[in-house]
Short mmCIF file of N, CA and C in Angstrom, two decimals:
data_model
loop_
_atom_site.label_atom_id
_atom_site.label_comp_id
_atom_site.label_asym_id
_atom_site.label_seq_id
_atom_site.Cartn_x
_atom_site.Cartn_y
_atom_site.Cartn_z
N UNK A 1 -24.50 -13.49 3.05
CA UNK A 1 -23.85 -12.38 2.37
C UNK A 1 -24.66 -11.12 2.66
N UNK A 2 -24.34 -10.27 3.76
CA UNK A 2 -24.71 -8.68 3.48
C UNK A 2 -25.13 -8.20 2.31
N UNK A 3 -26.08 -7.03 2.61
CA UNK A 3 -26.37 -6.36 1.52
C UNK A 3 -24.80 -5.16 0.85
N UNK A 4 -24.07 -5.03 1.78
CA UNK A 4 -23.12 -4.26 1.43
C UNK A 4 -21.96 -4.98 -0.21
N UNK A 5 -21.89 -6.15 0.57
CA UNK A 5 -21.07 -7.56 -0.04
C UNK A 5 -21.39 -7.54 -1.30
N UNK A 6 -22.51 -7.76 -1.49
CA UNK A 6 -23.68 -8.20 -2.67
C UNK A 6 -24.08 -6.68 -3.67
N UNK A 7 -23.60 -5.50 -3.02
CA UNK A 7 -23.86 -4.19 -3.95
C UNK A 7 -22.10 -4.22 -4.69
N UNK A 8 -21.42 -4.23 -3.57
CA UNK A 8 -19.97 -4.26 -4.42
C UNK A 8 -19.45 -4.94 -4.88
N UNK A 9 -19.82 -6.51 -5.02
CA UNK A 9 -19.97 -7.40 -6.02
C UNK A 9 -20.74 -6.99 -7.40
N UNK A 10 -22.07 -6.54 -7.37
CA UNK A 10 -22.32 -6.07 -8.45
C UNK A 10 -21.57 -4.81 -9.45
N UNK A 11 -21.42 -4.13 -8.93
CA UNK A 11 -20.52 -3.15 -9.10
C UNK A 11 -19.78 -3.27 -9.53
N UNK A 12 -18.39 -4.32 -8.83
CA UNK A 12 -17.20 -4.68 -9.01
C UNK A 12 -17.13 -5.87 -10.22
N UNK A 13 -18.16 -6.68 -10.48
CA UNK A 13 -17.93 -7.67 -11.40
C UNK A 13 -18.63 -6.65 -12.93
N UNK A 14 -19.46 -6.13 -12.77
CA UNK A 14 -19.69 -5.49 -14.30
C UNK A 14 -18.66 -5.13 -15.13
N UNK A 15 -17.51 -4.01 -14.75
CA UNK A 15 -16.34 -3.73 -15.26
C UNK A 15 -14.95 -4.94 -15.75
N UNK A 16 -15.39 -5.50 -14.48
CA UNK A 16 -14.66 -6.90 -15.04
C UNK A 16 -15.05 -8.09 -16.16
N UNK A 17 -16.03 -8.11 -16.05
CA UNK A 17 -16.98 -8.82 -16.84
C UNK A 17 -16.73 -8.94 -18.15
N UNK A 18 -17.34 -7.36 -18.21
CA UNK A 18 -16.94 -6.63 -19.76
C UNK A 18 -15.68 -6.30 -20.12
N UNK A 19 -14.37 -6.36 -19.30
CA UNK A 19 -13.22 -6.48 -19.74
C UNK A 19 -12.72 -7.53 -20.15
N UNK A 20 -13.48 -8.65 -19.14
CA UNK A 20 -12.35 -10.00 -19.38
C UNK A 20 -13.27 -10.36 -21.31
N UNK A 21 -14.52 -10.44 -21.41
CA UNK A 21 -15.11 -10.51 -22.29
C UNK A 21 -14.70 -9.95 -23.79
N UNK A 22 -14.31 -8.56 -23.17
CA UNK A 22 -13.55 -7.86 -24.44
C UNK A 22 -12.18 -8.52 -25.00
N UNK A 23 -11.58 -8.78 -24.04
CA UNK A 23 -10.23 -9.41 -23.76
C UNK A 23 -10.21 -10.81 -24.65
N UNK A 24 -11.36 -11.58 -23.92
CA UNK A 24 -11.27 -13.11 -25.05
C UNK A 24 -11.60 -12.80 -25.99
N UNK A 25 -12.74 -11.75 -26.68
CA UNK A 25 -12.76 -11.88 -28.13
C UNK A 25 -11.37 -11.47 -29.00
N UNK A 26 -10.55 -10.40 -27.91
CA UNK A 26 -9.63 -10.08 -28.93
C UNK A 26 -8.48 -11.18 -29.46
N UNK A 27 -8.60 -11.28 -28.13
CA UNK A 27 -7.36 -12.62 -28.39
C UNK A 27 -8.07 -14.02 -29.46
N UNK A 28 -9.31 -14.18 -28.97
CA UNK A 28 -10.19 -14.82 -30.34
C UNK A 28 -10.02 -14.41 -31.29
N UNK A 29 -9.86 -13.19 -32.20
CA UNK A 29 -9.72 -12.86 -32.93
C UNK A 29 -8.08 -13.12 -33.63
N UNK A 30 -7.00 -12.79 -32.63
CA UNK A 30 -6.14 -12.50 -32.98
C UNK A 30 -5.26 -14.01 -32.80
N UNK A 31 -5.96 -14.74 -32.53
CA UNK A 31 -5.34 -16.33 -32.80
C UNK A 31 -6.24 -16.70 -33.71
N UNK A 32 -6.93 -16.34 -34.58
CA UNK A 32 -7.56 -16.63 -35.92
C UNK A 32 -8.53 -17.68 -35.58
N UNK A 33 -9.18 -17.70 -34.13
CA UNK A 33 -10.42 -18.43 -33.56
C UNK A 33 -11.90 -17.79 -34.46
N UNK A 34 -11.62 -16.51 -34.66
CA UNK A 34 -12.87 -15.60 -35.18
C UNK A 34 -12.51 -14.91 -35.71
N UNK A 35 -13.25 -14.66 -36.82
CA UNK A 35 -12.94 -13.80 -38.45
C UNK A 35 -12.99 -12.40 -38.13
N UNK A 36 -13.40 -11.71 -36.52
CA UNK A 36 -13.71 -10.14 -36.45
C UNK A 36 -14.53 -10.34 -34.80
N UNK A 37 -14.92 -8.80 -35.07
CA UNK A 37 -15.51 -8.62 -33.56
C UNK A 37 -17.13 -8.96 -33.98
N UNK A 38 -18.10 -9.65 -33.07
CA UNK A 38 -19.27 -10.30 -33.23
C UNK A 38 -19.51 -9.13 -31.82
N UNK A 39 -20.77 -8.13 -31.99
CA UNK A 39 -21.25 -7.91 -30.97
C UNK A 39 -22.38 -8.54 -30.20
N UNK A 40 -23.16 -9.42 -30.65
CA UNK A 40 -23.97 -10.59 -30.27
C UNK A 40 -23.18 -11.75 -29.37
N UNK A 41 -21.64 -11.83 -29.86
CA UNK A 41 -21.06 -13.21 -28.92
C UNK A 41 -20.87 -12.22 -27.91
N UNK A 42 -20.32 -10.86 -28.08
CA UNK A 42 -19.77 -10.42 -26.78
C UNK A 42 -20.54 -9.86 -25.76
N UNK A 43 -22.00 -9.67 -26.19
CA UNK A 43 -23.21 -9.41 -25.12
C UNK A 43 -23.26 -10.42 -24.83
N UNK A 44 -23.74 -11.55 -25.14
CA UNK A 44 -23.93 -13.38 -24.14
C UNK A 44 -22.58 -13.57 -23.42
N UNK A 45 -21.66 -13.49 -23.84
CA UNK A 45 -20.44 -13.63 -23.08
C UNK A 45 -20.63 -12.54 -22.00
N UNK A 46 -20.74 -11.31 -22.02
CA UNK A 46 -20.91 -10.88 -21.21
C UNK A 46 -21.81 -10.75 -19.82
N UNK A 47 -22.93 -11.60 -20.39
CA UNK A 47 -24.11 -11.57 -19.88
C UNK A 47 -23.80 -12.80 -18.65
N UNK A 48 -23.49 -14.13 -19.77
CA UNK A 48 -22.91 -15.55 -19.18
C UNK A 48 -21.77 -14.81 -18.05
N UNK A 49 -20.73 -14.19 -18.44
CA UNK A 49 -19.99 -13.83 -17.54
C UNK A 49 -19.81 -12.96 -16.13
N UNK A 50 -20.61 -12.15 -16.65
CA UNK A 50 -21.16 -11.65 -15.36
C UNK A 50 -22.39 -11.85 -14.62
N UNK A 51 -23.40 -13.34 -14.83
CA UNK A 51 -23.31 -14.44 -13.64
C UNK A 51 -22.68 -14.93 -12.45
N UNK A 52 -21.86 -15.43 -13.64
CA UNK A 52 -20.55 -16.41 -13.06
C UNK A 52 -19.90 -16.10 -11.90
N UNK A 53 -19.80 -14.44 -12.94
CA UNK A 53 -18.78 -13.11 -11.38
C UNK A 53 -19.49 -13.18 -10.05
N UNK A 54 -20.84 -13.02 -10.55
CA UNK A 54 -21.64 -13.18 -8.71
C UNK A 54 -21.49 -14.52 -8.18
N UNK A 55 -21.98 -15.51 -8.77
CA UNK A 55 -21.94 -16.42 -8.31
C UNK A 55 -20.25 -16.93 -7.47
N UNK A 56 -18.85 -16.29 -8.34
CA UNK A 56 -17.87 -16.30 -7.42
C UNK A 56 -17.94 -15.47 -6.47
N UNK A 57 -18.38 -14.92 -6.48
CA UNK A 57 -18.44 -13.63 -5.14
C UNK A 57 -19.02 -14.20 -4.23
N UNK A 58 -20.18 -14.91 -4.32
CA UNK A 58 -21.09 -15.62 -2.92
C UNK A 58 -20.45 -16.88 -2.76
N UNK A 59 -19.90 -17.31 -3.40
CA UNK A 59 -19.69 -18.69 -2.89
C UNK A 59 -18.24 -18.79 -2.73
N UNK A 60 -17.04 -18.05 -3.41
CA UNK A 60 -15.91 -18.22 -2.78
C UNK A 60 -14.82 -16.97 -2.32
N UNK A 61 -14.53 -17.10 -1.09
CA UNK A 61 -14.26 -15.71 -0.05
C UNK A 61 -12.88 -14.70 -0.35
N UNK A 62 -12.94 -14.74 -1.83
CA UNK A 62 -11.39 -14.60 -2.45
C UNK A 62 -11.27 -12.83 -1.76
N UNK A 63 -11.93 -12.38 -1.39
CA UNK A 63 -12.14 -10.79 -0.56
C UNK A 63 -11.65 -10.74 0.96
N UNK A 64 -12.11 -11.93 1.64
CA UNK A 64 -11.45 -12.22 2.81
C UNK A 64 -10.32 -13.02 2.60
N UNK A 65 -9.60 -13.79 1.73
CA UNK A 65 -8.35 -14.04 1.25
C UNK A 65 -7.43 -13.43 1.01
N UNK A 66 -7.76 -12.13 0.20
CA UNK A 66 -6.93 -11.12 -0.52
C UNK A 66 -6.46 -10.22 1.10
N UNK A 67 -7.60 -9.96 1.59
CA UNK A 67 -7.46 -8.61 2.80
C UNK A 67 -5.93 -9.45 3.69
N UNK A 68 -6.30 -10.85 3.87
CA UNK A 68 -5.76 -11.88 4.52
C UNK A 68 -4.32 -11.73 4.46
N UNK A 69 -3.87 -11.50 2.91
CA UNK A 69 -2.80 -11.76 2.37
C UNK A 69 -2.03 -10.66 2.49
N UNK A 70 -2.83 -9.35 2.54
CA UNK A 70 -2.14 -8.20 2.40
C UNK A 70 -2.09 -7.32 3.76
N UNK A 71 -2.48 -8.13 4.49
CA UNK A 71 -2.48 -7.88 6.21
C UNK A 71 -1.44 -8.68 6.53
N UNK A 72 -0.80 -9.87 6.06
CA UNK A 72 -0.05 -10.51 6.67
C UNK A 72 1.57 -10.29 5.71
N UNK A 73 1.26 -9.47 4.69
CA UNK A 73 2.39 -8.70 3.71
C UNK A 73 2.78 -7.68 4.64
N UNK A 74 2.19 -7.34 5.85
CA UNK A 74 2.25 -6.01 6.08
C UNK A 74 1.84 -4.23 5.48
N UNK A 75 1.12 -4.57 4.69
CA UNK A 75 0.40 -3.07 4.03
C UNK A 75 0.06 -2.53 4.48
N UNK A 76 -0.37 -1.38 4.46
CA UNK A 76 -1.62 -0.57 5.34
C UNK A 76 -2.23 -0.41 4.62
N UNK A 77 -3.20 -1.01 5.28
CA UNK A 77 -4.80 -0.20 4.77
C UNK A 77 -5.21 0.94 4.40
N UNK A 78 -5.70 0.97 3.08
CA UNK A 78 -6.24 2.64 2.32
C UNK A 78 -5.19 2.94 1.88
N UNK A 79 -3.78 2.00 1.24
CA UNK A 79 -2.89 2.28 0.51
C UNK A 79 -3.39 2.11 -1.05
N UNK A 80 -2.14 2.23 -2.25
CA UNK A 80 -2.38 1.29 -3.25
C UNK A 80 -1.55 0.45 -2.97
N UNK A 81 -0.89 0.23 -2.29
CA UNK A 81 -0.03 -1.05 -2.30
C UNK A 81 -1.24 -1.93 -1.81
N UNK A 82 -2.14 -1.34 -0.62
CA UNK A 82 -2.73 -2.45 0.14
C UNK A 82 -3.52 -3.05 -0.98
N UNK A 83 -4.10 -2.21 -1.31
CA UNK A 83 -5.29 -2.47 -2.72
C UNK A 83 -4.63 -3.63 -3.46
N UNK A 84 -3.83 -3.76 -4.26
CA UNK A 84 -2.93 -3.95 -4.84
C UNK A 84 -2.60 -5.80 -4.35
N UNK A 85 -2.22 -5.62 -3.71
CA UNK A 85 -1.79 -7.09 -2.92
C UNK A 85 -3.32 -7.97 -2.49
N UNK A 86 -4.31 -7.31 -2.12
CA UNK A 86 -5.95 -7.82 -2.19
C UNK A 86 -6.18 -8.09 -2.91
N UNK A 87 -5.92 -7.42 -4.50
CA UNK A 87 -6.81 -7.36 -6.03
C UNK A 87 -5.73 -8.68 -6.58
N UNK A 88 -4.39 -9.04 -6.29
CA UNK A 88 -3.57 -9.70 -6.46
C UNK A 88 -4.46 -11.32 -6.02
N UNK A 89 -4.75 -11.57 -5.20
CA UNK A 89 -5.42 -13.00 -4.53
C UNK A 89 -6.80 -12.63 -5.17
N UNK A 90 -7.66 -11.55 -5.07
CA UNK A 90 -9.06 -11.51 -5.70
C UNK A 90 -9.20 -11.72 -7.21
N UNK A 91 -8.04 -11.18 -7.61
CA UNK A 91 -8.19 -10.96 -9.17
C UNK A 91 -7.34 -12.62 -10.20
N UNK A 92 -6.67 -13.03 -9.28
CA UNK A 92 -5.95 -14.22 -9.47
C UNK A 92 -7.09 -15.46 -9.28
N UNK A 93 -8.11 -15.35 -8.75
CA UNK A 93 -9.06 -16.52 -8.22
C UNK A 93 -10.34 -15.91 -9.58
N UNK A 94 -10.09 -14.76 -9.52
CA UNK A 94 -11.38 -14.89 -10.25
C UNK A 94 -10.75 -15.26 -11.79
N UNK A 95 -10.05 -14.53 -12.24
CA UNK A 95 -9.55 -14.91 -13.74
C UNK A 95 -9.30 -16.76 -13.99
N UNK A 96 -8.60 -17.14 -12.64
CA UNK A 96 -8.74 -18.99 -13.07
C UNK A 96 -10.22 -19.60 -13.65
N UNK A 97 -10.69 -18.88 -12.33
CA UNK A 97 -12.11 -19.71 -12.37
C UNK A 97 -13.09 -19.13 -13.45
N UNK A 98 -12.87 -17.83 -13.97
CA UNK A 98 -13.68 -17.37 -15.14
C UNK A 98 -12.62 -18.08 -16.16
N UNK A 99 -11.50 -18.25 -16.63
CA UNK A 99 -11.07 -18.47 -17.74
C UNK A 99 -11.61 -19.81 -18.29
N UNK A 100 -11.36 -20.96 -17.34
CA UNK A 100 -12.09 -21.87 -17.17
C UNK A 100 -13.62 -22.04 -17.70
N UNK A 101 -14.46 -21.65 -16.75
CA UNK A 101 -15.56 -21.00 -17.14
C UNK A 101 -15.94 -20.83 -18.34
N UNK A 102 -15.41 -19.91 -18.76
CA UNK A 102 -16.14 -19.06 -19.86
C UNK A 102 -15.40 -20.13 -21.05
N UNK A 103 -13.92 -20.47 -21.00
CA UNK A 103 -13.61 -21.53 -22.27
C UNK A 103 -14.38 -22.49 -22.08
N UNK A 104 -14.80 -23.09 -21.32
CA UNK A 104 -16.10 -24.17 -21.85
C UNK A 104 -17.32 -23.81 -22.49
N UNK A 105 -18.08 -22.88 -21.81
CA UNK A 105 -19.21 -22.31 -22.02
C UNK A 105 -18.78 -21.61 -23.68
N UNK A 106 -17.85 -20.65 -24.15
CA UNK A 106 -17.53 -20.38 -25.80
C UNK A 106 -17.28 -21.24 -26.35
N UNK A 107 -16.05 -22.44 -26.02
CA UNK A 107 -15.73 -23.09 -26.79
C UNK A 107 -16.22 -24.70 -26.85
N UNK A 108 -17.04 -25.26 -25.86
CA UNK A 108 -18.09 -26.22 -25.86
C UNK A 108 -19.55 -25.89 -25.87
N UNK A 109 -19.50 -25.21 -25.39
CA UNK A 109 -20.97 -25.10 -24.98
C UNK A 109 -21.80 -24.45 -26.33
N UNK A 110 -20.97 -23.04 -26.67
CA UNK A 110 -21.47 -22.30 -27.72
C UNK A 110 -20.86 -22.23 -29.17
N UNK A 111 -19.51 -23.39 -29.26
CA UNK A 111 -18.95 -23.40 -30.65
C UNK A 111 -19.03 -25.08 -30.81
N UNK A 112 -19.15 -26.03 -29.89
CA UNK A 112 -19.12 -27.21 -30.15
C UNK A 112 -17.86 -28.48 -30.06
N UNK A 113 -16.94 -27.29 -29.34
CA UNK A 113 -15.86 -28.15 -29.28
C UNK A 113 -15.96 -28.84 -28.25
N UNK A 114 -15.21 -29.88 -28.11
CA UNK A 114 -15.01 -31.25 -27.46
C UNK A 114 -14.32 -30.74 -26.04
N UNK A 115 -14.69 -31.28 -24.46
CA UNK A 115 -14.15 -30.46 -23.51
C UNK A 115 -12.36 -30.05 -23.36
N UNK A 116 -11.87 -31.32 -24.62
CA UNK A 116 -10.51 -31.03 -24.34
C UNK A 116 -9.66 -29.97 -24.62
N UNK A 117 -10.68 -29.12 -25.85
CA UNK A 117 -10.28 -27.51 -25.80
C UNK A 117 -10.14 -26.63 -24.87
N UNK A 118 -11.07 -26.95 -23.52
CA UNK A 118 -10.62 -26.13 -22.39
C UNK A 118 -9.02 -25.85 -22.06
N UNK A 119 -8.10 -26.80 -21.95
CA UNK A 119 -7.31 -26.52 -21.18
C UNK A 119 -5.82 -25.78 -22.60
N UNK A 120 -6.18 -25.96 -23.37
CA UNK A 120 -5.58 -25.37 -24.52
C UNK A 120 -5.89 -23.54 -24.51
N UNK A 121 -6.93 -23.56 -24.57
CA UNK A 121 -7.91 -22.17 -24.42
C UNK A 121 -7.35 -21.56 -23.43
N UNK A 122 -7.51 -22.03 -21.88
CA UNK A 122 -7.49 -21.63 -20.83
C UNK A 122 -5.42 -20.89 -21.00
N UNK A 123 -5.16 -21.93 -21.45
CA UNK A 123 -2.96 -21.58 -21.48
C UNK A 123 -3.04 -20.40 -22.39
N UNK A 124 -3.84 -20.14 -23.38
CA UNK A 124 -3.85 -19.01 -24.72
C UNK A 124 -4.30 -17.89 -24.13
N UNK A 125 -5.73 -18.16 -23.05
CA UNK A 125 -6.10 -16.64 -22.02
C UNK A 125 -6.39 -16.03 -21.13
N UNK A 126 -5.45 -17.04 -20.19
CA UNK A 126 -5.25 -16.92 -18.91
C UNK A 126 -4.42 -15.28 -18.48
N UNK A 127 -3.15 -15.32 -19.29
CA UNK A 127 -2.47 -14.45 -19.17
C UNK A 127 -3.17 -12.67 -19.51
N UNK A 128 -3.18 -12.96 -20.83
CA UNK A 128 -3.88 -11.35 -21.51
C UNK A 128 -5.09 -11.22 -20.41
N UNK A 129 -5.96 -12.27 -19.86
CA UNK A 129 -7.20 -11.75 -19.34
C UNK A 129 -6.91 -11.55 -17.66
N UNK A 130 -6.06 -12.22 -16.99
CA UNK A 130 -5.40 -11.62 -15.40
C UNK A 130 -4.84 -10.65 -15.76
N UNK A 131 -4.03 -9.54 -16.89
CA UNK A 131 -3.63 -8.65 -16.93
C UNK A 131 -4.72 -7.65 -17.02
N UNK A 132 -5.56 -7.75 -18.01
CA UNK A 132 -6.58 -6.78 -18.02
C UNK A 132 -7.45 -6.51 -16.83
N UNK A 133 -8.23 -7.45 -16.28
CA UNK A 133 -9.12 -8.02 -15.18
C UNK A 133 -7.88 -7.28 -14.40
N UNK A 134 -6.99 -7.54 -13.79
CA UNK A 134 -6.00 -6.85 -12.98
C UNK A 134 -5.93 -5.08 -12.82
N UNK A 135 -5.73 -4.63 -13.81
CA UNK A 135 -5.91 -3.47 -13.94
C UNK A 135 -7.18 -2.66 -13.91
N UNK A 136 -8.34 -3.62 -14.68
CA UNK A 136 -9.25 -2.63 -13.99
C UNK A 136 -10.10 -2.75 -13.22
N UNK A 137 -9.21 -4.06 -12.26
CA UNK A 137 -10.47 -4.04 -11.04
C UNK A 137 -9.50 -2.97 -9.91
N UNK A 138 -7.93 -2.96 -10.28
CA UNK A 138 -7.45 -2.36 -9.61
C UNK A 138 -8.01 -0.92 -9.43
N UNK A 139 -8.39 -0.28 -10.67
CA UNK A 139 -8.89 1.07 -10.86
C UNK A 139 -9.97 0.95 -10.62
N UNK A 140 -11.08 0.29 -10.81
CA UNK A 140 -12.38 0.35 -10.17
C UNK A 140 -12.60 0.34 -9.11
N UNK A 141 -11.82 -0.71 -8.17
CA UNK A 141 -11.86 -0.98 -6.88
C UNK A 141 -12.55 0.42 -5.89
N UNK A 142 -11.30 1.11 -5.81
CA UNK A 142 -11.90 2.54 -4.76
C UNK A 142 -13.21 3.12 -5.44
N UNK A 143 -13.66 3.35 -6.20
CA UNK A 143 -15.05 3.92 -6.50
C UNK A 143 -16.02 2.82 -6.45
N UNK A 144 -16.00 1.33 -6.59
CA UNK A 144 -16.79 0.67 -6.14
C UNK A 144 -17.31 0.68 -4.96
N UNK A 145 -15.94 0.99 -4.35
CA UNK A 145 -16.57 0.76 -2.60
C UNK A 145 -17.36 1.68 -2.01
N UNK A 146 -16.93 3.17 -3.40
CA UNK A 146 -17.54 4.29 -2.25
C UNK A 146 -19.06 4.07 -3.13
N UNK A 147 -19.05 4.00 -3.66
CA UNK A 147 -20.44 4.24 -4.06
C UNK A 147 -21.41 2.89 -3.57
N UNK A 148 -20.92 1.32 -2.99
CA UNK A 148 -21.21 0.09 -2.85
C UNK A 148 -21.70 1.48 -1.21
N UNK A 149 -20.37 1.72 -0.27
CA UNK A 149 -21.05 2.33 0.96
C UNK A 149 -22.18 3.27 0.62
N UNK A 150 -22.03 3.74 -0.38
CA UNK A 150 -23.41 5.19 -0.48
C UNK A 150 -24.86 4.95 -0.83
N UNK A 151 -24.62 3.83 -1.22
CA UNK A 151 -26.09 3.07 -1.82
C UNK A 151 -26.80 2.21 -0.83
N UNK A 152 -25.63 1.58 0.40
CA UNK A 152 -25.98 0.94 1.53
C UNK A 152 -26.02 1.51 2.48
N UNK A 153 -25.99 2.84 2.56
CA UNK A 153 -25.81 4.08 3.76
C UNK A 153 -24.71 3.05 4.86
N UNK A 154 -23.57 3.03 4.03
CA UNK A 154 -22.76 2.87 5.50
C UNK A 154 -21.66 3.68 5.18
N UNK A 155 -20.70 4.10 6.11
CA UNK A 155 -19.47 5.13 6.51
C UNK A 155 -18.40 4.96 5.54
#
């Protein structure tokens, strides 16, 4: 993994991180999982979660998937459509594999439930959290990159 790869991964998973994070507590909240907002669960969640984000970034190529997908859609490049159809395969791989994720780690790992809550969890915030995560990696996206190139001195 480049140093370029590995700056706009960081970059790019913080905002997400802390969205998808914000996202499960609300919906925690609002399926009567949690009595209110805990800013202590949502720093470890956040913390736990944006791990996770790197660790998908190095190990699975959902960036060369997405470009893949939206090259063979026909887009052009440096559109929002192109953006758009990339963040569609990037943002779809990461929300499975974080929803997943993170419902074990809250709801086994750190509340005690039994693993079969995962896949209950996962159907309750899959949706609200690919919508959010969607939108603002869509909007983050272009300023990640420029500032991911400005920090790596490339063009």
């Amino acid at each position: 993994m480049n140093k370029f790869r590995i700056v706009k991964s960081l970059l790019m998973n913080a905002p997400v991180s802390l969205t998808m994070s914000f996202v499960a507590q609300a919906m925690n909240i609002l399926l009567g999982h949690m009595p209110g907002f805990d800013s202590g669960s949502m720093a470890v969640s956040f913390v736990f979660s944006y791990l996770v984000a790197c660790l998908i970034a190095i190990f699975i190529p959902s960036d060369s998937l997405g470009l893949a997908f939206a090259r063979r859609c026909g887009a052009k490049e440096g559109t929002w459509g192109f953006d758009a159809l990339v963040n569609l395969v990037v943002n779809t791989i990461f929300s499975v594999v974080m929803t997943l994720v993170m419902g074990w780690f809250t709801a086994c790992l750190l509340g005690g439930a039994p693993l079969s809550a995962v896949p209950g969890g996962f159907v309750e915030m899959i949706l609200p959290v690919w919508v959010a995560c969607y939108a603002v990696s869509l909007l983050t996206q272009r300023p990640a990159l420029r500032l991911a190139k400005k920090l790596c001195g490339e063009r």
